[in-house]
Amino acid sequence: MANSTAESLFAQKQGKNTTQPPDLVDRPYKAYLLGIIIAICGNFLISISLNIQKYTHVRQSQPGSKPYYTCALWWCGIILMGVGELGNFAAYGFAPASLIAPLGCVSVIASAVISVVFLKETLRASDILGGALAVTGTYLLVTFAPHNTQHITAHVVQRYAVSWQFLTYLVLEMIVFCVLLYLYKRRNLKHIVVVLLLVALLASLTVISVKAVSGMITESLKGSLQLTYPIFYVMVVVMVASCGFQIKFLNQAMKMFDATEVVPINFVFFTASAIVAGIVFYQEFYGLALLNIFMFLFGCLLSFLGVFLIARNRPKIKTERPFIDMGQVPGKRCTDKVQPEAKRITYGSLAAKILHLDKKGGQEEDST
């Protein structure tokens, strides 16, 4: 008791905030900056990986090409993605989760720039405006994000896992998840918001478990072994399970909806769930000034808007035509359409044959 009183008096003399929880500490600026740099580099590598895979798929789509998984360049992209995700994982051990998650907009910005420079996609005005908004939002996030974080130990994770705030949040999340899953599976409500909300609810558990695992590994590397506690392996199981189901629902969303819709909405939902998870579980906004909170949320809003502008209506990379251009055949006139529209109801269906028979019957009646 005397030691805690002395520490409190010393903190007051140093001008530090003594109202924050005992586990919250002011991390050295170098460690905080290291987490930001690792996250930015990891997202940049992910953007390079995505564009390498996109380039490989386009090149392998040409006639006579081998499958994409036999290409060494595609495997280089997969390796880069693994390194980038590993960097994001490590960044959670140095910086707050509410900051690392929004920095995912770096991947969207870098991917747009790389696709224009190397894949020769069209640079649009919305790309420039969206990039400017996303960069501004990222600057506000880094500047006004909470600089206080915890030394993530097994005892800290155990105490937070049984706190009334997190238990209330977990129960509400489970109720909402079950309702959405019922609507999606039983009522066949295949709406993009429903699917991506399922992904976001799972993502909140992923963020909590990833930060816990990464933090305990970081503390173990510093000399305080945390891998002997059961809570570490519980968090590993939660991390793997939530990631697996999250990928499952996200793949279903990519099958049903266009990527220009999935990317911005998923980024907004994932970031919001990560921020809420950091606030509820790790109490990252505890003691933060109201101005900092407002500017942080404003930075998130700018990043959301920037990602939306960059991702909407992205131009598709042209591939070779699957049909013959009649304008290239000598003696033939160039026509606008050389094959039926595949999206029409009558294309290749029984209705086309019925319409053809009716038309033929009508012509026979007219002739008689």
Short mmCIF file of N, CA and C in Angstrom, two decimals, residues 47 51 54 108-128 310 314-315 317:
data_model
loop_
_atom_site.label_atom_id
_atom_site.label_comp_id
_atom_site.label_asym_id
_atom_site.label_seq_id
_atom_site.Cartn_x
_atom_site.Cartn_y
_atom_site.Cartn_z
N SER A 47 -0.50 -5.44 -50.29
CA SER A 47 -0.95 -4.83 -51.54
C SER A 47 -0.11 -5.30 -52.72
N ASN A 51 -1.53 -7.57 -56.03
CA ASN A 51 -1.33 -7.18 -57.42
C ASN A 51 -0.52 -8.22 -58.19
N LYS A 54 -3.00 -10.86 -58.99
CA LYS A 54 -3.88 -10.39 -60.05
C LYS A 54 -3.19 -10.48 -61.41
N VAL A 108 -5.11 -0.60 -49.28
CA VAL A 108 -5.99 -0.19 -50.37
C VAL A 108 -5.34 0.91 -51.20
N ILE A 109 -4.72 1.90 -50.52
CA ILE A 109 -4.06 3.00 -51.23
C ILE A 109 -2.91 2.47 -52.08
N ALA A 110 -2.05 1.66 -51.47
CA ALA A 110 -0.89 1.14 -52.19
C ALA A 110 -1.31 0.25 -53.35
N SER A 111 -2.37 -0.54 -53.17
CA SER A 111 -2.84 -1.42 -54.24
C SER A 111 -3.33 -0.61 -55.43
N ALA A 112 -4.02 0.51 -55.16
CA ALA A 112 -4.49 1.36 -56.25
C ALA A 112 -3.33 1.97 -57.02
N VAL A 113 -2.30 2.42 -56.30
CA VAL A 113 -1.13 3.03 -56.95
C VAL A 113 -0.38 1.99 -57.78
N ILE A 114 -0.17 0.81 -57.22
CA ILE A 114 0.58 -0.23 -57.92
C ILE A 114 -0.17 -0.70 -59.16
N SER A 115 -1.49 -0.81 -59.06
CA SER A 115 -2.27 -1.27 -60.22
C SER A 115 -2.21 -0.26 -61.36
N VAL A 116 -2.11 1.03 -61.03
CA VAL A 116 -2.02 2.06 -62.07
C VAL A 116 -0.63 2.05 -62.71
N VAL A 117 0.42 1.91 -61.88
CA VAL A 117 1.79 2.01 -62.39
C VAL A 117 2.20 0.75 -63.15
N PHE A 118 1.93 -0.41 -62.58
CA PHE A 118 2.45 -1.65 -63.15
C PHE A 118 1.43 -2.42 -63.98
N LEU A 119 0.15 -2.37 -63.60
CA LEU A 119 -0.87 -3.10 -64.35
C LEU A 119 -1.59 -2.21 -65.37
N LYS A 120 -1.16 -0.95 -65.45
CA LYS A 120 -1.67 -0.01 -66.47
C LYS A 120 -3.18 0.19 -66.37
N GLU A 121 -3.71 0.18 -65.13
CA GLU A 121 -5.11 0.51 -64.97
C GLU A 121 -5.30 2.03 -65.05
N THR A 122 -6.54 2.44 -65.28
CA THR A 122 -6.84 3.85 -65.47
C THR A 122 -6.81 4.58 -64.12
N LEU A 123 -6.13 5.74 -64.10
CA LEU A 123 -6.13 6.59 -62.91
C LEU A 123 -7.32 7.53 -62.99
N ARG A 124 -8.22 7.43 -62.03
CA ARG A 124 -9.42 8.24 -62.04
C ARG A 124 -9.33 9.37 -61.02
N ALA A 125 -10.20 10.35 -61.19
CA ALA A 125 -10.24 11.47 -60.25
C ALA A 125 -10.64 10.99 -58.86
N SER A 126 -11.52 9.98 -58.79
CA SER A 126 -11.94 9.45 -57.50
C SER A 126 -10.79 8.74 -56.79
N ASP A 127 -9.85 8.17 -57.56
CA ASP A 127 -8.68 7.55 -56.94
C ASP A 127 -7.81 8.60 -56.25
N ILE A 128 -7.60 9.73 -56.93
CA ILE A 128 -6.77 10.80 -56.35
C ILE A 128 -7.44 11.39 -55.11
N ILE A 310 -11.84 4.87 -53.63
CA ILE A 310 -10.84 4.12 -54.38
C ILE A 310 -11.41 2.79 -54.90
N ARG A 314 -14.02 -0.04 -59.73
CA ARG A 314 -12.67 -0.19 -60.25
C ARG A 314 -12.72 -0.74 -61.67
N PRO A 315 -11.92 -0.19 -62.59
CA PRO A 315 -11.92 -0.71 -63.97
C PRO A 315 -11.35 -2.11 -64.00
N ILE A 317 -9.51 -5.35 -65.64
CA ILE A 317 -8.42 -5.59 -66.59
C ILE A 317 -8.96 -6.39 -67.77
#
